[in-house]
PDB file of N, CA and C and ligand atoms in Angstrom:
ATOM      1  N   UNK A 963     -33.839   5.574  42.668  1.00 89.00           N
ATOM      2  CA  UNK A 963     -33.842   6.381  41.439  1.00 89.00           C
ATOM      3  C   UNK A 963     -32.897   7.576  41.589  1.00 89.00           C
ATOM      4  N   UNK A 964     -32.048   7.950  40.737  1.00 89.00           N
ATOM      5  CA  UNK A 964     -31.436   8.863  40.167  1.00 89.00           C
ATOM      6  C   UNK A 964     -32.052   9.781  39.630  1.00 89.00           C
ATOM      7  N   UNK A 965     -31.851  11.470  40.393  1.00 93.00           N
ATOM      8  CA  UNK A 965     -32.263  12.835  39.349  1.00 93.00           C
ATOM      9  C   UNK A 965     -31.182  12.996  38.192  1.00 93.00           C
ATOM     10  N   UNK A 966     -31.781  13.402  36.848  1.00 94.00           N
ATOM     11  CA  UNK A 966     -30.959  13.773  36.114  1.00 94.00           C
ATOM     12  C   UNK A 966     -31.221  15.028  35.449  1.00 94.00           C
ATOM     13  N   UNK A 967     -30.487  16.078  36.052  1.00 95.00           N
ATOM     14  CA  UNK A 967     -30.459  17.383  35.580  1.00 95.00           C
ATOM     15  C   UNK A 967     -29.238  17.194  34.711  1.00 95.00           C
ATOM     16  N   UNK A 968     -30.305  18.418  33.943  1.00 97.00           N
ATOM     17  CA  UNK A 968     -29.292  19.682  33.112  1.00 97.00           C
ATOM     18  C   UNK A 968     -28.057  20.232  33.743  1.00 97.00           C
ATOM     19  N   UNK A 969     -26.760  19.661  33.311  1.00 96.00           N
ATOM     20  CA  UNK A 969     -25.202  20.447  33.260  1.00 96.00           C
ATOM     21  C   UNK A 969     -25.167  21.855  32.976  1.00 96.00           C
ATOM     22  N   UNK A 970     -26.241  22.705  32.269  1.00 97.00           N
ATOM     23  CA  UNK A 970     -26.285  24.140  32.085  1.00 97.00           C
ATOM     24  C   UNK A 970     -27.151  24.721  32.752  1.00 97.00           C
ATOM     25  N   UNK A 971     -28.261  24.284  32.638  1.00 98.00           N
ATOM     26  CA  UNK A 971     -29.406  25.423  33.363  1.00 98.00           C
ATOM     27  C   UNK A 971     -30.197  24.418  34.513  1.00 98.00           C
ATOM     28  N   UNK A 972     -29.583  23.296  35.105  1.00 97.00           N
ATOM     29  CA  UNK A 972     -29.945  22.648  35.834  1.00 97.00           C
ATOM     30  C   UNK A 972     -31.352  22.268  35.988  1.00 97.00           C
ATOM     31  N   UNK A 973     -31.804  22.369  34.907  1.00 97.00           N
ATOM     32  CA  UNK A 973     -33.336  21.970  34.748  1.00 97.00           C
ATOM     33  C   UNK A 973     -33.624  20.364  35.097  1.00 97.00           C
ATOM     34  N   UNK A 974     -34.594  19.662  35.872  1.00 97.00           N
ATOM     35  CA  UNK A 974     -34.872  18.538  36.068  1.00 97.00           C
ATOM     36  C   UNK A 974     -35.154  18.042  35.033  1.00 97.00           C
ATOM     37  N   UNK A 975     -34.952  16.942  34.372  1.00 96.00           N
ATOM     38  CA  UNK A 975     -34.962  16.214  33.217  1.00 96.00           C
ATOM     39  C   UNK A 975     -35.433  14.605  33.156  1.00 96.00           C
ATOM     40  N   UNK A 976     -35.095  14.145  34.487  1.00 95.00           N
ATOM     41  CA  UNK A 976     -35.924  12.626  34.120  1.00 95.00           C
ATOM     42  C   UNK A 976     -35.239  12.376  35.856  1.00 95.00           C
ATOM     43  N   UNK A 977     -35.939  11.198  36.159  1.00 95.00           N
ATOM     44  CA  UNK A 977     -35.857  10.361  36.987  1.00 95.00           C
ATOM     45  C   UNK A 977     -35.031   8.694  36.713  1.00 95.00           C
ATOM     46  N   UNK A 978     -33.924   8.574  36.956  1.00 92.00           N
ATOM     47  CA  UNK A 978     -33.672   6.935  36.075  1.00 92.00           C
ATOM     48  C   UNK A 978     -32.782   6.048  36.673  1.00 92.00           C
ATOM     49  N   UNK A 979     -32.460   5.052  36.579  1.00 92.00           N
ATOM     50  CA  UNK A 979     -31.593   4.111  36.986  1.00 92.00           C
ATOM     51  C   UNK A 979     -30.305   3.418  35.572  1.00 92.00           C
ATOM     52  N   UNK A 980     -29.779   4.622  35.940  1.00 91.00           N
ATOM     53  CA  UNK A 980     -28.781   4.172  34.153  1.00 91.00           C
ATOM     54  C   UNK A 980     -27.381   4.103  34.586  1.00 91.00           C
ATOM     55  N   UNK A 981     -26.608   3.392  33.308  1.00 92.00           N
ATOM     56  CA  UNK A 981     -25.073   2.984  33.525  1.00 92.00           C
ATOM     57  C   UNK A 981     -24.999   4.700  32.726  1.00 92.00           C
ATOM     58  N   UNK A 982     -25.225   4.478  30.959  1.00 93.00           N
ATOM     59  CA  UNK A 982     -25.042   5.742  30.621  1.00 93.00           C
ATOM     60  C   UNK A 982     -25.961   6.115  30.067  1.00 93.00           C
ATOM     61  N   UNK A 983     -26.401   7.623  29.911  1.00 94.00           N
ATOM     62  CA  UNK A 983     -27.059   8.054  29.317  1.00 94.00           C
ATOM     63  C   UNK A 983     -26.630   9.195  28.430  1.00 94.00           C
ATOM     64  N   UNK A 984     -27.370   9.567  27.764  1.00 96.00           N
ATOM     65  CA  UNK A 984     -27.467  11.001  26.747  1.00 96.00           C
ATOM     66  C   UNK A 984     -28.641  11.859  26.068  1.00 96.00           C
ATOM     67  N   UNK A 985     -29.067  12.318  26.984  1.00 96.00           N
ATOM     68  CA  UNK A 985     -30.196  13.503  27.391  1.00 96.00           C
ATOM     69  C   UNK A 985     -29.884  15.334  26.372  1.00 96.00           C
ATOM     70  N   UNK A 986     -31.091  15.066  25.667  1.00 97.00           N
ATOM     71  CA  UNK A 986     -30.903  16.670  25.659  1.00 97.00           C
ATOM     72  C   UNK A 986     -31.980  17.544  26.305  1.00 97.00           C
ATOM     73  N   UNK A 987     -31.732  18.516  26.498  1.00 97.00           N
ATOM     74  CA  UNK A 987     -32.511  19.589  27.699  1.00 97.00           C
ATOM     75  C   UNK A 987     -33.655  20.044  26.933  1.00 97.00           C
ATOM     76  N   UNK A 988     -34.917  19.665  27.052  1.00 97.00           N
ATOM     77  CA  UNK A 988     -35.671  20.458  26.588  1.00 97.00           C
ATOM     78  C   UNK A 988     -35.674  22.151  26.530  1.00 97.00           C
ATOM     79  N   UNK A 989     -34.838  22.764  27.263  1.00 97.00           N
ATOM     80  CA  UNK A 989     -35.431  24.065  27.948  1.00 97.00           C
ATOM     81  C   UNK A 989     -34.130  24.788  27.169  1.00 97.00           C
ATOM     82  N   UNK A 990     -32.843  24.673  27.341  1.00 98.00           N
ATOM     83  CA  UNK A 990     -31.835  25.297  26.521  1.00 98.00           C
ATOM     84  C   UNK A 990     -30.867  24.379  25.370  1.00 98.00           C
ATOM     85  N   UNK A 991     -31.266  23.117  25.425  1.00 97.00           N
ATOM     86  CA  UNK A 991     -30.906  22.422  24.026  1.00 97.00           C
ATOM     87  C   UNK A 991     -29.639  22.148  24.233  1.00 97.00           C
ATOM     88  N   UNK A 992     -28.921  21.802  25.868  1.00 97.00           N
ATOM     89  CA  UNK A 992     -27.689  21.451  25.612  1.00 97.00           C
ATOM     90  C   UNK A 992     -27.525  19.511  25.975  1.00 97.00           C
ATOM     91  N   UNK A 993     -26.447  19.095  25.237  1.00 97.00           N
ATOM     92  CA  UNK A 993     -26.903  17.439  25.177  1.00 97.00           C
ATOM     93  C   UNK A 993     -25.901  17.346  26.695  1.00 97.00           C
ATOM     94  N   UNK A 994     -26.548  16.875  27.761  1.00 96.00           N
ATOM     95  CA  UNK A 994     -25.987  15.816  28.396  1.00 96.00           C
ATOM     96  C   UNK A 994     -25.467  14.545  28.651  1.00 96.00           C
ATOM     97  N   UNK A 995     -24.409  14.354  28.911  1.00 95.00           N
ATOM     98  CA  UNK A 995     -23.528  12.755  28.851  1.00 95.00           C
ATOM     99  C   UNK A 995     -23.772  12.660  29.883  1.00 95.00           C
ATOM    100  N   UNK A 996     -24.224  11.344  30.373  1.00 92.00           N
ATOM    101  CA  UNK A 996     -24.057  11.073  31.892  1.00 92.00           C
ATOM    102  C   UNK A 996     -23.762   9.507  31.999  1.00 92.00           C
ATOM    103  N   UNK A 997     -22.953   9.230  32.934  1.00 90.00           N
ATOM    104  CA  UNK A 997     -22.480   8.037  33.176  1.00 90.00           C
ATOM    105  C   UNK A 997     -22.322   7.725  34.693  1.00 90.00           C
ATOM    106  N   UNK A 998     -22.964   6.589  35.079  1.00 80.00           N
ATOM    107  CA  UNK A 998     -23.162   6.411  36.114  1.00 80.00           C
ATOM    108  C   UNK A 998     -21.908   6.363  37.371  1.00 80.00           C
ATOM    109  N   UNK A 999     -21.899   6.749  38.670  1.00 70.00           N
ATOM    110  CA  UNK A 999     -20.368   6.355  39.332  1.00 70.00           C
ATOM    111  C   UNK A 999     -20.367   4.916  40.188  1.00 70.00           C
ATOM    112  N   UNK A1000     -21.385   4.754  40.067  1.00 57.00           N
ATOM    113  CA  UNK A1000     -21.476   3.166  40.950  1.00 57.00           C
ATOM    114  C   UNK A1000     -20.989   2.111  39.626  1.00 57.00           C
ATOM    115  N   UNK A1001     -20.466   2.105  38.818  1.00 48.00           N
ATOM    116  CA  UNK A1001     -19.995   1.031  37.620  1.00 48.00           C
ATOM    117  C   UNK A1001     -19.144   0.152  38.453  1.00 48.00           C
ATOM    118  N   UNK A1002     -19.352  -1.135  38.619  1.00 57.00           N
ATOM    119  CA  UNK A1002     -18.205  -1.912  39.261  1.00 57.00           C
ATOM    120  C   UNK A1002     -17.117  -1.952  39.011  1.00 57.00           C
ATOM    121  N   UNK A1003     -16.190  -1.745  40.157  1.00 60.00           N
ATOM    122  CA  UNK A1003     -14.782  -1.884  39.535  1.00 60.00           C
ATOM    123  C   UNK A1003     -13.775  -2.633  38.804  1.00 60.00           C
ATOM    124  N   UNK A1004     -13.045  -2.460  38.337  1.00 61.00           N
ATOM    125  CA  UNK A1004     -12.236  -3.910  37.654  1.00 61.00           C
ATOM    126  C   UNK A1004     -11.777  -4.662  39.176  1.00 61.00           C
ATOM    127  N   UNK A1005     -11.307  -6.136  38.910  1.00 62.00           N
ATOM    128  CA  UNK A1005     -10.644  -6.390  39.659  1.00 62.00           C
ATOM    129  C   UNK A1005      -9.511  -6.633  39.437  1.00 62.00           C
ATOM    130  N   UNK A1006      -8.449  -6.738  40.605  1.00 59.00           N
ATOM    131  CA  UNK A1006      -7.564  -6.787  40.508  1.00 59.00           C
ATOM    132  C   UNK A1006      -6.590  -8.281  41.310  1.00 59.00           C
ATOM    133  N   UNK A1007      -7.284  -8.661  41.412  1.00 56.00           N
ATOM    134  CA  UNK A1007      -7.162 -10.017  42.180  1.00 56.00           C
ATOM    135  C   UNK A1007      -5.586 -10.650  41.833  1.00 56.00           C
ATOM    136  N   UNK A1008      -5.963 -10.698  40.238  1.00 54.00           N
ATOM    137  CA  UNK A1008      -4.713 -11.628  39.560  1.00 54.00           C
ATOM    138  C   UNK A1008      -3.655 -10.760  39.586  1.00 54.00           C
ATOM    139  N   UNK A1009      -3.273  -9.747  40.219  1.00 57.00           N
ATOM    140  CA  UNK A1009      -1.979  -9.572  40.448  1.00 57.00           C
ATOM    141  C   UNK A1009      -1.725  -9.729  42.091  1.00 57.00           C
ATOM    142  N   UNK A1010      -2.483  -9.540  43.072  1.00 54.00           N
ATOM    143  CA  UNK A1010      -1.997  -9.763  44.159  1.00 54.00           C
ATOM    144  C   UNK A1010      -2.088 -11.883  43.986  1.00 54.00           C
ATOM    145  N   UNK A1011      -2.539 -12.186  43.536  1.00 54.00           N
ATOM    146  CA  UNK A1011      -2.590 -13.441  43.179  1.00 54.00           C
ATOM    147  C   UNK A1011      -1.392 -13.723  42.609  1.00 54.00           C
ATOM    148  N   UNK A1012      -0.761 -13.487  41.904  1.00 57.00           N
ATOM    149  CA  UNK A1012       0.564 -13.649  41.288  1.00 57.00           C
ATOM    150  C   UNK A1012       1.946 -13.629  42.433  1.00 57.00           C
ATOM    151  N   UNK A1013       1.706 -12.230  42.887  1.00 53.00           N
ATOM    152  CA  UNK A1013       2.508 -11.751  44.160  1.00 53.00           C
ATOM    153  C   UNK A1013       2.713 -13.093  45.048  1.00 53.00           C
ATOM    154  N   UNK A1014       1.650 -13.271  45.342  1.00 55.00           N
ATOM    155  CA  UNK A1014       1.198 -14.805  46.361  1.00 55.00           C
ATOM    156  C   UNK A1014       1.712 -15.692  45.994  1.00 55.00           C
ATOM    157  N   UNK A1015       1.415 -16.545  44.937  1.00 58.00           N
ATOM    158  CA  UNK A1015       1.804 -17.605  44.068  1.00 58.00           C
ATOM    159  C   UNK A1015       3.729 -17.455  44.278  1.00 58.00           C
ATOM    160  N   UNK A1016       4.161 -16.241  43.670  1.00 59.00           N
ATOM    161  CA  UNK A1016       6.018 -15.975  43.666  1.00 59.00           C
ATOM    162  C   UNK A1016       6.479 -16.498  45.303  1.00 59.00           C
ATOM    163  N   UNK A1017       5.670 -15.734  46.125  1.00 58.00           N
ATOM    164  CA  UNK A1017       6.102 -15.889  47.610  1.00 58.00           C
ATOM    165  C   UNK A1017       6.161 -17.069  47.752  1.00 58.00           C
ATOM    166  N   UNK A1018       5.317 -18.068  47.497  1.00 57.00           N
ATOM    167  CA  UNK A1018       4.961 -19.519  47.579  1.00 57.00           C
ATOM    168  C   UNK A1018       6.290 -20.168  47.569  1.00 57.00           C
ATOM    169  N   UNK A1019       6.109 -20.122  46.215  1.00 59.00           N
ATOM    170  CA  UNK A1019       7.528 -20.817  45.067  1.00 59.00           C
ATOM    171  C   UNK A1019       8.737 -20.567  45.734  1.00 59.00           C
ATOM    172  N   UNK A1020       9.442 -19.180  45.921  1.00 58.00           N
ATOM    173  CA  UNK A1020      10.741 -18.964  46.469  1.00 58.00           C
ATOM    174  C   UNK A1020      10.570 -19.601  47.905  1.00 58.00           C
ATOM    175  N   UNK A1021       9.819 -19.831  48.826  1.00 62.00           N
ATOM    176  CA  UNK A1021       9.959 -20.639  50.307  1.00 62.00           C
ATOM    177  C   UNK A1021       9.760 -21.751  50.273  1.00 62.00           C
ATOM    178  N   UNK A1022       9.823 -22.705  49.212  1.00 66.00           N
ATOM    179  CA  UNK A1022       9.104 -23.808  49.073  1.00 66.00           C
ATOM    180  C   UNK A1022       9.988 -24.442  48.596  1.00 66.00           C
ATOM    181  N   UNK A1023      11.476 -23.697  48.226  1.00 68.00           N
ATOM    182  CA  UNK A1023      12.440 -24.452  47.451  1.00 68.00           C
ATOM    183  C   UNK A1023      13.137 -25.820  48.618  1.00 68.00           C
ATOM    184  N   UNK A1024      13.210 -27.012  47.879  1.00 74.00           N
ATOM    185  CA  UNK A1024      14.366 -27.568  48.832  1.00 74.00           C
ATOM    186  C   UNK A1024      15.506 -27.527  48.702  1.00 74.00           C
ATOM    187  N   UNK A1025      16.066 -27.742  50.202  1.00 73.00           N
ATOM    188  CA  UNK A1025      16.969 -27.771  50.590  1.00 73.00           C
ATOM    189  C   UNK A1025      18.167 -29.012  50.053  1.00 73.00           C
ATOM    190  N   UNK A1026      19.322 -28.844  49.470  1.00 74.00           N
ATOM    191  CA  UNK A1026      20.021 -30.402  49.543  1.00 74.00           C
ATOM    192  C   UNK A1026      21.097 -30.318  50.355  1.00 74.00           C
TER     193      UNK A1026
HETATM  194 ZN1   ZN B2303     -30.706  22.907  30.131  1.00 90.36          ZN
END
């Protein structure tokens, strides 16, 4: 579980397991955005995949 305080008066606000959320503070009324940092990353595969594939092709040419 994740603490989720208050960005202004750091007041404790909930306990949670979220991608995003949007919390307002009971105590000074300011709205919190929160978004998680563990979000999986994109991948990127298909360009070192591409890279690979070119290398292939140009050593693979024959010879006459
Ligand atoms: Zn607050």
């Amino acid at each position: 579980m994740q603490e989720v305080r208050c960005g202004h008066c750091h007041r404790k606000l909930a306990e949670a397991i979220y991608t995003r959320l949007n919390i307002k503070c009971p105590r000074c009324g300011t709205f919190n955005h929160l978004s998680a940092t563990s979000a999986p990353a994109e991948r990127q595969s298909s360009v070192a995949g591409r890279t690979l594939v070119d290398g292939i092709t140009s050593n693979s040419v024959p010879k006459h």
